[in-house]
CSV table of N, CA and C in Angstrom, one decimal:
chain,number,residue,atom,x,y,z
A,1,UNK,N,15.9,-0.6,7.7
A,1,UNK,CA,14.6,-1.2,7.8
A,1,UNK,C,13.6,-0.2,7.3
A,2,UNK,N,13.7,1.1,7.7
A,2,UNK,CA,12.7,2.1,7.3
A,2,UNK,C,12.9,2.4,5.8
A,3,UNK,N,14.1,2.4,5.4
A,3,UNK,CA,14.4,2.7,4.0
A,3,UNK,C,13.8,1.6,3.1
A,4,UNK,N,13.8,0.4,3.5
A,4,UNK,CA,13.2,-0.7,2.7
A,4,UNK,C,11.7,-0.5,2.6
A,5,UNK,N,11.1,-0.1,3.7
A,5,UNK,CA,9.6,0.2,3.8
A,5,UNK,C,9.2,1.4,2.9
A,6,UNK,N,10.1,2.4,2.8
A,6,UNK,CA,9.8,3.5,2.0
A,6,UNK,C,9.9,3.1,0.5
A,7,UNK,N,11.0,2.3,0.2
A,7,UNK,CA,11.1,1.9,-1.2
A,7,UNK,C,9.9,1.0,-1.6
A,8,UNK,N,9.5,0.2,-0.7
A,8,UNK,CA,8.3,-0.7,-1.0
A,8,UNK,C,7.1,0.2,-1.3
A,9,UNK,N,6.9,1.2,-0.4
A,9,UNK,CA,5.7,2.1,-0.6
A,9,UNK,C,5.8,2.8,-1.9
A,10,UNK,N,6.9,3.3,-2.3
A,10,UNK,CA,7.1,4.0,-3.5
A,10,UNK,C,6.8,3.1,-4.7
A,11,UNK,N,7.3,1.8,-4.6
A,11,UNK,CA,7.0,0.9,-5.7
A,11,UNK,C,5.5,0.6,-5.8
A,12,UNK,N,4.8,0.5,-4.7
A,12,UNK,CA,3.3,0.3,-4.8
A,12,UNK,C,2.6,1.5,-5.4
A,13,UNK,N,3.0,2.7,-5.0
A,13,UNK,CA,2.4,3.9,-5.6
A,13,UNK,C,2.7,4.0,-7.0
A,14,UNK,N,4.0,3.7,-7.4
A,14,UNK,CA,4.4,3.8,-8.8
A,14,UNK,C,3.6,2.8,-9.6
A,15,UNK,N,3.4,1.6,-9.1
A,15,UNK,CA,2.6,0.5,-9.8
A,15,UNK,C,1.1,1.0,-10.0
A,16,UNK,N,0.6,1.6,-8.9
A,16,UNK,CA,-0.8,2.1,-9.0
A,16,UNK,C,-0.9,3.2,-10.0
A,17,UNK,N,0.0,4.1,-10.1
A,17,UNK,CA,-0.1,5.2,-11.1
A,17,UNK,C,0.1,4.6,-12.5
A,18,UNK,N,0.9,3.6,-12.6
A,18,UNK,CA,1.1,3.0,-13.9
A,18,UNK,C,-0.2,2.3,-14.4
A,19,UNK,N,-0.8,1.6,-13.4
A,19,UNK,CA,-2.1,0.9,-13.7
A,19,UNK,C,-3.2,2.0,-14.0
A,20,UNK,N,-3.2,3.1,-13.3
A,20,UNK,CA,-4.1,4.2,-13.6
A,20,UNK,C,-4.0,4.8,-15.0
A,21,UNK,N,-2.8,5.0,-15.4
A,21,UNK,CA,-2.5,5.5,-16.7
A,21,UNK,C,-3.1,4.6,-17.8
A,22,UNK,N,-2.8,3.3,-17.7
A,22,UNK,CA,-3.2,2.4,-18.7
A,22,UNK,C,-4.7,2.2,-18.6
A,23,UNK,N,-5.3,2.2,-17.4
A,23,UNK,CA,-6.7,2.1,-17.3
A,23,UNK,C,-7.4,3.3,-17.9
A,24,UNK,N,-6.8,4.5,-17.7
A,24,UNK,CA,-7.4,5.7,-18.3
A,24,UNK,C,-7.4,5.6,-19.8
A,25,UNK,N,-6.3,5.1,-20.4
A,25,UNK,CA,-6.3,5.0,-21.9
A,25,UNK,C,-7.3,4.0,-22.3
A,26,UNK,N,-7.5,2.9,-21.6
A,26,UNK,CA,-8.4,1.8,-21.9
A,26,UNK,C,-9.9,2.4,-21.8
A,27,UNK,N,-10.2,2.9,-20.7
A,27,UNK,CA,-11.6,3.4,-20.5
A,27,UNK,C,-11.9,4.5,-21.5
A,28,UNK,N,-11.1,5.5,-21.6
A,28,UNK,CA,-11.4,6.7,-22.4
A,28,UNK,C,-11.5,6.3,-23.9
A,29,UNK,N,-10.7,5.3,-24.3
A,29,UNK,CA,-10.8,4.8,-25.7
A,29,UNK,C,-12.1,4.0,-25.9
A,30,UNK,N,-12.4,3.2,-25.0
A,30,UNK,CA,-13.5,2.2,-25.2
A,30,UNK,C,-14.9,2.9,-25.0
A,31,UNK,N,-15.0,4.1,-24.4
A,31,UNK,CA,-16.3,4.7,-24.2
A,31,UNK,C,-16.5,5.9,-25.1
A,32,UNK,N,-15.7,6.0,-26.2
A,32,UNK,CA,-15.9,7.1,-27.1
A,32,UNK,C,-17.3,7.1,-27.7
A,33,UNK,N,-17.9,6.0,-28.1
A,33,UNK,CA,-19.3,6.1,-28.7
A,33,UNK,C,-20.3,6.6,-27.7
A,34,UNK,N,-20.2,6.3,-26.4
A,34,UNK,CA,-21.1,6.8,-25.4
A,34,UNK,C,-20.9,8.3,-25.2
A,35,UNK,N,-19.6,8.7,-25.2
A,35,UNK,CA,-19.3,10.2,-25.1
A,35,UNK,C,-19.9,11.0,-26.2
A,36,UNK,N,-19.9,10.4,-27.4
A,36,UNK,CA,-20.5,11.1,-28.6
A,36,UNK,C,-22.0,11.3,-28.3
A,37,UNK,N,-22.7,10.3,-27.8
A,37,UNK,CA,-24.1,10.4,-27.5
A,37,UNK,C,-24.4,11.5,-26.4
A,38,UNK,N,-23.5,11.5,-25.4
A,38,UNK,CA,-23.6,12.5,-24.4
A,38,UNK,C,-23.4,13.9,-24.8
A,39,UNK,N,-22.8,14.1,-26.0
A,39,UNK,CA,-22.6,15.5,-26.5
A,39,UNK,C,-24.0,16.2,-26.8
A,40,UNK,N,-25.0,15.4,-27.1
A,40,UNK,CA,-26.3,15.9,-27.4
A,40,UNK,C,-27.3,15.9,-26.3
A,41,UNK,N,-26.9,15.4,-25.1
A,41,UNK,CA,-27.8,15.3,-24.0
A,41,UNK,C,-27.9,16.6,-23.3
A,42,UNK,N,-29.1,16.8,-22.7
A,42,UNK,CA,-29.4,18.1,-22.0
A,42,UNK,C,-30.0,17.8,-20.7
A,43,UNK,N,-29.8,18.6,-19.7
A,43,UNK,CA,-29.1,19.9,-19.6
A,43,UNK,C,-27.6,19.7,-19.7
A,44,UNK,N,-27.0,20.4,-20.5
A,44,UNK,CA,-25.6,20.3,-20.8
A,44,UNK,C,-24.7,20.4,-19.6
A,45,UNK,N,-25.0,21.3,-18.7
A,45,UNK,CA,-24.1,21.6,-17.5
A,45,UNK,C,-24.2,20.4,-16.6
A,46,UNK,N,-25.3,19.8,-16.4
A,46,UNK,CA,-25.4,18.6,-15.5
A,46,UNK,C,-24.8,17.4,-16.1
A,47,UNK,N,-25.0,17.3,-17.4
A,47,UNK,CA,-24.4,16.1,-18.2
A,47,UNK,C,-22.9,16.2,-18.1
A,48,UNK,N,-22.4,17.4,-18.4
A,48,UNK,CA,-20.9,17.5,-18.4
A,48,UNK,C,-20.3,17.2,-17.0
A,49,UNK,N,-20.9,17.7,-16.0
A,49,UNK,CA,-20.4,17.5,-14.6
A,49,UNK,C,-20.4,16.0,-14.3
A,50,UNK,N,-21.5,15.3,-14.5
A,50,UNK,CA,-21.6,13.9,-14.2
A,50,UNK,C,-20.8,13.1,-15.1
A,51,UNK,N,-20.7,13.4,-16.4
A,51,UNK,CA,-19.9,12.6,-17.3
A,51,UNK,C,-18.4,12.8,-17.0
A,52,UNK,N,-18.0,14.0,-16.7
A,52,UNK,CA,-16.6,14.2,-16.3
A,52,UNK,C,-16.2,13.5,-15.0
A,53,UNK,N,-17.1,13.5,-14.1
A,53,UNK,CA,-16.9,12.8,-12.8
A,53,UNK,C,-16.7,11.3,-13.1
A,54,UNK,N,-17.6,10.7,-13.9
A,54,UNK,CA,-17.5,9.3,-14.2
A,54,UNK,C,-16.2,8.9,-15.0
A,55,UNK,N,-15.9,9.7,-16.0
A,55,UNK,CA,-14.7,9.5,-16.8
A,55,UNK,C,-13.4,9.7,-16.0
A,56,UNK,N,-13.4,10.5,-15.0
A,56,UNK,CA,-12.3,10.7,-14.1
A,56,UNK,C,-12.1,9.7,-13.0
A,57,UNK,N,-13.2,9.2,-12.5
A,57,UNK,CA,-13.2,8.2,-11.4
A,57,UNK,C,-12.9,6.8,-12.0
A,58,UNK,N,-13.4,6.5,-13.2
A,58,UNK,CA,-13.2,5.2,-13.7
A,58,UNK,C,-11.8,4.7,-13.8
A,59,UNK,N,-10.8,5.4,-14.3
A,59,UNK,CA,-9.5,4.9,-14.3
A,59,UNK,C,-8.9,4.5,-12.9
A,60,UNK,N,-9.2,5.4,-12.0
A,60,UNK,CA,-8.7,5.1,-10.6
A,60,UNK,C,-9.3,3.8,-10.0
A,61,UNK,N,-10.6,3.7,-10.3
A,61,UNK,CA,-11.3,2.5,-9.8
A,61,UNK,C,-10.8,1.2,-10.5
A,62,UNK,N,-10.7,1.3,-11.8
A,62,UNK,CA,-10.2,0.1,-12.6
A,62,UNK,C,-8.8,-0.2,-12.1
A,63,UNK,N,-7.9,0.8,-11.9
A,63,UNK,CA,-6.5,0.5,-11.5
A,63,UNK,C,-6.5,-0.2,-10.1
A,64,UNK,N,-7.4,0.3,-9.2
A,64,UNK,CA,-7.5,-0.3,-7.8
A,64,UNK,C,-7.9,-1.7,-7.9
A,65,UNK,N,-8.9,-2.0,-8.7
A,65,UNK,CA,-9.4,-3.4,-8.8
A,65,UNK,C,-8.5,-4.3,-9.6
A,66,UNK,N,-7.9,-3.8,-10.7
A,66,UNK,CA,-7.0,-4.6,-11.5
A,66,UNK,C,-5.7,-4.9,-10.7
A,67,UNK,N,-5.2,-3.9,-10.0
A,67,UNK,CA,-4.0,-4.1,-9.2
A,67,UNK,C,-4.2,-4.9,-7.9
A,68,UNK,N,-5.4,-5.3,-7.6
A,68,UNK,CA,-5.6,-6.1,-6.4
A,68,UNK,C,-5.6,-5.2,-5.1
A,69,UNK,N,-5.6,-3.9,-5.2
A,69,UNK,CA,-5.6,-3.1,-4.1
A,69,UNK,C,-7.0,-3.2,-3.4
A,70,UNK,N,-8.0,-3.4,-4.1
A,70,UNK,CA,-9.4,-3.5,-3.6
A,70,UNK,C,-10.0,-4.7,-4.4
A,71,UNK,N,-10.8,-5.5,-3.7
A,71,UNK,CA,-11.5,-6.5,-4.4
A,71,UNK,C,-10.6,-7.7,-4.7
A,72,UNK,N,-11.3,-8.8,-5.1
A,72,UNK,CA,-10.5,-10.0,-5.3
A,72,UNK,C,-10.7,-10.7,-6.6
A,73,UNK,N,-11.5,-10.0,-7.5
A,73,UNK,CA,-11.8,-10.6,-8.8
A,73,UNK,C,-10.6,-10.6,-9.7
A,74,UNK,N,-10.6,-11.4,-10.7
A,74,UNK,CA,-9.5,-11.4,-11.7
A,74,UNK,C,-9.9,-10.5,-12.9
A,75,UNK,N,-9.1,-9.5,-13.0
A,75,UNK,CA,-9.3,-8.5,-14.1
A,75,UNK,C,-8.5,-8.8,-15.3
A,76,UNK,N,-9.1,-8.6,-16.5
A,76,UNK,CA,-8.3,-8.8,-17.7
A,76,UNK,C,-7.3,-7.7,-17.9
A,77,UNK,N,-6.2,-8.0,-18.5
A,77,UNK,CA,-5.2,-7.0,-18.8
A,77,UNK,C,-5.7,-6.0,-19.8
A,78,UNK,N,-5.2,-4.8,-19.8
A,78,UNK,CA,-5.7,-3.7,-20.7
A,78,UNK,C,-5.7,-4.2,-22.2
A,79,UNK,N,-4.8,-4.9,-22.6
A,79,UNK,CA,-4.7,-5.3,-24.0
A,79,UNK,C,-5.3,-6.7,-24.4
A,80,UNK,N,-6.1,-7.2,-23.5
A,80,UNK,CA,-6.7,-8.6,-23.7
A,80,UNK,C,-7.8,-8.5,-24.7
A,81,UNK,N,-7.5,-9.1,-25.9
A,81,UNK,CA,-8.5,-8.9,-27.0
A,81,UNK,C,-9.7,-9.8,-26.8
A,82,UNK,N,-9.6,-10.9,-26.1
A,82,UNK,CA,-10.8,-11.7,-25.9
A,82,UNK,C,-11.9,-11.1,-25.2
A,83,UNK,N,-11.6,-10.1,-24.3
A,83,UNK,CA,-12.7,-9.4,-23.6
A,83,UNK,C,-12.9,-8.0,-24.0
A,84,UNK,N,-12.3,-7.6,-25.1
A,84,UNK,CA,-12.3,-6.2,-25.6
A,84,UNK,C,-13.7,-5.7,-25.9
A,85,UNK,N,-14.5,-6.5,-26.6
A,85,UNK,CA,-15.9,-6.1,-26.9
A,85,UNK,C,-16.8,-6.0,-25.6
A,86,UNK,N,-16.6,-7.0,-24.8
A,86,UNK,CA,-17.4,-7.0,-23.5
A,86,UNK,C,-17.0,-5.8,-22.6
A,87,UNK,N,-15.7,-5.5,-22.5
A,87,UNK,CA,-15.2,-4.4,-21.7
A,87,UNK,C,-15.7,-3.1,-22.3
A,88,UNK,N,-15.7,-2.9,-23.6
A,88,UNK,CA,-16.2,-1.7,-24.3
A,88,UNK,C,-17.7,-1.5,-24.0
A,89,UNK,N,-18.4,-2.6,-24.1
A,89,UNK,CA,-19.9,-2.4,-23.8
A,89,UNK,C,-20.1,-2.2,-22.3
A,90,UNK,N,-19.4,-2.8,-21.5
A,90,UNK,CA,-19.6,-2.7,-20.0
A,90,UNK,C,-19.2,-1.3,-19.6
A,91,UNK,N,-18.0,-0.8,-20.0
A,91,UNK,CA,-17.6,0.5,-19.6
A,91,UNK,C,-18.5,1.6,-20.2
A,92,UNK,N,-19.0,1.4,-21.4
A,92,UNK,CA,-20.0,2.3,-22.0
A,92,UNK,C,-21.3,2.4,-21.2
A,93,UNK,N,-21.7,1.2,-20.8
A,93,UNK,CA,-23.0,1.2,-19.9
A,93,UNK,C,-22.7,1.8,-18.6
A,94,UNK,N,-21.6,1.6,-18.0
A,94,UNK,CA,-21.3,2.2,-16.7
A,94,UNK,C,-21.2,3.7,-16.8
A,95,UNK,N,-20.5,4.2,-17.8
A,95,UNK,CA,-20.4,5.7,-18.0
A,95,UNK,C,-21.8,6.3,-18.3
A,96,UNK,N,-22.6,5.6,-19.2
A,96,UNK,CA,-23.9,6.1,-19.5
A,96,UNK,C,-24.8,6.1,-18.3
A,97,UNK,N,-24.9,5.0,-17.6
A,97,UNK,CA,-25.8,4.9,-16.5
A,97,UNK,C,-25.4,5.8,-15.3
A,98,UNK,N,-24.1,5.9,-15.0
A,98,UNK,CA,-23.7,6.7,-13.9
A,98,UNK,C,-23.9,8.2,-14.3
A,99,UNK,N,-23.7,8.6,-15.5
A,99,UNK,CA,-23.9,9.9,-15.9
A,99,UNK,C,-25.4,10.2,-15.8
A,100,UNK,N,-26.3,9.3,-16.3
A,100,UNK,CA,-27.7,9.5,-16.3
A,100,UNK,C,-28.2,9.7,-14.8
A,101,UNK,N,-27.8,8.8,-14.0
A,101,UNK,CA,-28.2,8.9,-12.6
A,101,UNK,C,-27.7,10.1,-11.9
A,102,UNK,N,-26.5,10.5,-12.2
A,102,UNK,CA,-26.0,11.8,-11.7
A,102,UNK,C,-26.8,13.0,-12.2
A,103,UNK,N,-27.1,13.0,-13.4
A,103,UNK,CA,-27.9,14.1,-14.0
A,103,UNK,C,-29.3,14.2,-13.3
A,104,UNK,N,-30.0,13.0,-13.3
A,104,UNK,CA,-31.3,12.9,-12.7
A,104,UNK,C,-31.3,13.4,-11.2
A,105,UNK,N,-30.3,12.9,-10.5
A,105,UNK,CA,-30.3,13.4,-9.0
A,105,UNK,C,-30.0,14.8,-8.9
A,106,UNK,N,-29.1,15.3,-9.8
A,106,UNK,CA,-28.7,16.7,-9.7
A,106,UNK,C,-29.9,17.6,-10.1
A,107,UNK,N,-30.6,17.3,-11.1
A,107,UNK,CA,-31.8,18.1,-11.6
A,107,UNK,C,-32.9,17.9,-10.6
A,108,UNK,N,-33.2,16.7,-10.1
A,108,UNK,CA,-34.3,16.5,-9.2
A,108,UNK,C,-34.2,17.3,-7.9
A,109,UNK,N,-33.0,17.2,-7.2
A,109,UNK,CA,-32.8,17.8,-5.9
A,109,UNK,C,-32.0,19.2,-6.0
A,110,UNK,N,-31.6,19.6,-7.2
A,110,UNK,CA,-31.0,20.9,-7.4
A,110,UNK,C,-29.7,21.1,-6.7
A,111,UNK,N,-28.9,20.0,-6.4
A,111,UNK,CA,-27.6,20.2,-5.8
A,111,UNK,C,-26.5,19.6,-6.8
A,112,UNK,N,-25.6,20.5,-7.1
A,112,UNK,CA,-24.5,20.1,-8.0
A,112,UNK,C,-23.6,19.0,-7.4
A,113,UNK,N,-23.6,18.9,-6.1
A,113,UNK,CA,-22.8,17.9,-5.4
A,113,UNK,C,-23.3,16.5,-5.7
A,114,UNK,N,-24.6,16.4,-5.9
A,114,UNK,CA,-25.1,15.1,-6.3
A,114,UNK,C,-24.7,14.7,-7.7
A,115,UNK,N,-24.4,15.6,-8.5
A,115,UNK,CA,-23.9,15.4,-9.8
A,115,UNK,C,-22.4,14.9,-9.8
A,116,UNK,N,-21.8,14.9,-8.6
A,116,UNK,CA,-20.4,14.4,-8.5
A,116,UNK,C,-20.5,13.1,-7.7
A,117,UNK,N,-21.2,13.1,-6.6
A,117,UNK,CA,-21.2,12.0,-5.6
A,117,UNK,C,-21.9,10.8,-6.3
A,118,UNK,N,-23.1,11.0,-6.8
A,118,UNK,CA,-23.8,9.8,-7.4
A,118,UNK,C,-23.1,9.1,-8.5
A,119,UNK,N,-22.6,9.8,-9.5
A,119,UNK,CA,-21.8,9.1,-10.5
A,119,UNK,C,-20.6,8.4,-10.0
A,120,UNK,N,-19.9,9.0,-9.1
A,120,UNK,CA,-18.7,8.4,-8.5
A,120,UNK,C,-19.0,7.1,-7.8
A,121,UNK,N,-20.1,7.1,-7.0
A,121,UNK,CA,-20.4,5.9,-6.3
A,121,UNK,C,-21.0,4.8,-7.2
A,122,UNK,N,-21.8,5.2,-8.2
A,122,UNK,CA,-22.4,4.2,-9.1
A,122,UNK,C,-21.3,3.6,-10.0
A,123,UNK,N,-20.4,4.5,-10.4
A,123,UNK,CA,-19.2,4.0,-11.2
A,123,UNK,C,-18.4,3.0,-10.5
A,124,UNK,N,-18.0,3.3,-9.3
A,124,UNK,CA,-17.1,2.3,-8.5
A,124,UNK,C,-17.9,1.0,-8.3
A,125,UNK,N,-19.1,1.1,-7.9
A,125,UNK,CA,-19.9,-0.1,-7.6
A,125,UNK,C,-20.1,-0.9,-8.8
A,126,UNK,N,-20.4,-0.3,-9.9
A,126,UNK,CA,-20.6,-1.1,-11.2
A,126,UNK,C,-19.3,-1.7,-11.7
A,127,UNK,N,-18.2,-1.0,-11.6
A,127,UNK,CA,-17.0,-1.5,-12.0
A,127,UNK,C,-16.5,-2.7,-11.2
A,128,UNK,N,-16.8,-2.7,-9.9
A,128,UNK,CA,-16.5,-3.8,-9.0
A,128,UNK,C,-17.0,-5.1,-9.5
A,129,UNK,N,-18.1,-5.1,-10.2
A,129,UNK,CA,-18.8,-6.3,-10.7
A,129,UNK,C,-18.3,-6.8,-12.0
A,130,UNK,N,-17.4,-6.1,-12.7
A,130,UNK,CA,-16.9,-6.5,-14.0
A,130,UNK,C,-16.3,-7.9,-14.0
A,131,UNK,N,-15.5,-8.4,-13.1
A,131,UNK,CA,-15.0,-9.8,-13.2
A,131,UNK,C,-16.1,-10.8,-13.1
A,132,UNK,N,-17.1,-10.6,-12.3
A,132,UNK,CA,-18.2,-11.5,-12.2
A,132,UNK,C,-19.0,-11.5,-13.5
A,133,UNK,N,-19.2,-10.4,-14.1
A,133,UNK,CA,-20.0,-10.3,-15.3
A,133,UNK,C,-19.3,-11.0,-16.4
A,134,UNK,N,-18.0,-10.8,-16.6
A,134,UNK,CA,-17.2,-11.5,-17.6
A,134,UNK,C,-17.2,-13.0,-17.4
A,135,UNK,N,-17.1,-13.4,-16.1
A,135,UNK,CA,-17.2,-14.8,-15.8
A,135,UNK,C,-18.5,-15.4,-16.1
A,136,UNK,N,-19.6,-14.7,-15.9
A,136,UNK,CA,-20.9,-15.2,-16.2
A,136,UNK,C,-21.1,-15.3,-17.7
A,137,UNK,N,-20.6,-14.4,-18.5
A,137,UNK,CA,-20.6,-14.5,-20.0
A,137,UNK,C,-19.8,-15.6,-20.5
A,138,UNK,N,-18.6,-15.9,-19.9
A,138,UNK,CA,-17.8,-17.0,-20.3
A,138,UNK,C,-18.5,-18.3,-20.0
A,139,UNK,N,-19.1,-18.4,-18.9
A,139,UNK,CA,-19.8,-19.7,-18.6
A,139,UNK,C,-21.0,-19.8,-19.5
A,140,UNK,N,-21.7,-18.8,-19.8
A,140,UNK,CA,-22.8,-18.8,-20.7
A,140,UNK,C,-22.4,-19.2,-22.1
A,141,UNK,N,-21.2,-18.8,-22.5
A,141,UNK,CA,-20.8,-19.1,-23.9
A,141,UNK,C,-20.4,-20.6,-24.0
A,142,UNK,N,-20.2,-21.3,-22.9
A,142,UNK,CA,-19.9,-22.7,-23.0
A,142,UNK,C,-21.1,-23.6,-22.8
A,143,UNK,N,-22.3,-23.1,-22.6
A,143,UNK,CA,-23.5,-23.9,-22.5
A,143,UNK,C,-23.9,-24.4,-23.8
A,144,UNK,N,-24.2,-25.7,-23.9
A,144,UNK,CA,-24.7,-26.3,-25.1
A,144,UNK,C,-26.2,-26.1,-25.1
A,145,UNK,N,-26.7,-25.5,-26.2
A,145,UNK,CA,-28.2,-25.3,-26.3
A,145,UNK,C,-28.9,-26.4,-27.1
A,146,UNK,N,-28.2,-27.3,-27.7
A,146,UNK,CA,-28.8,-28.3,-28.6
A,146,UNK,C,-28.3,-29.7,-28.2
């Protein structure tokens, strides 16, 4: 009985790590334009800390949401072409906004910890809304305007 529970736990962890790997490839590939803009942002130290935090937290959050470990929304698969442009724009906005808020809070209050905590919280909260945003755009695309 214990052995079965251990095998099941190992399978769940293995699935989560698999989802994290593919989420990392997806997020890191789709936010490249935003990362190019962040190269020129100042102060460089605050930007790099907040951007690195956002880029590192995003795959774990996407994997947790996509795998159903947290939340209940339906997430598109990593290779789903129908939502590729929307996911690229959304991930880019999340990375840009979370980085910006992290930099602002870090510079304003002078604590580097805020450059880690603020982007991580903003990133997870914003990514949790992705299924609802995609659903809203899908409903909007079916509305007849004439």
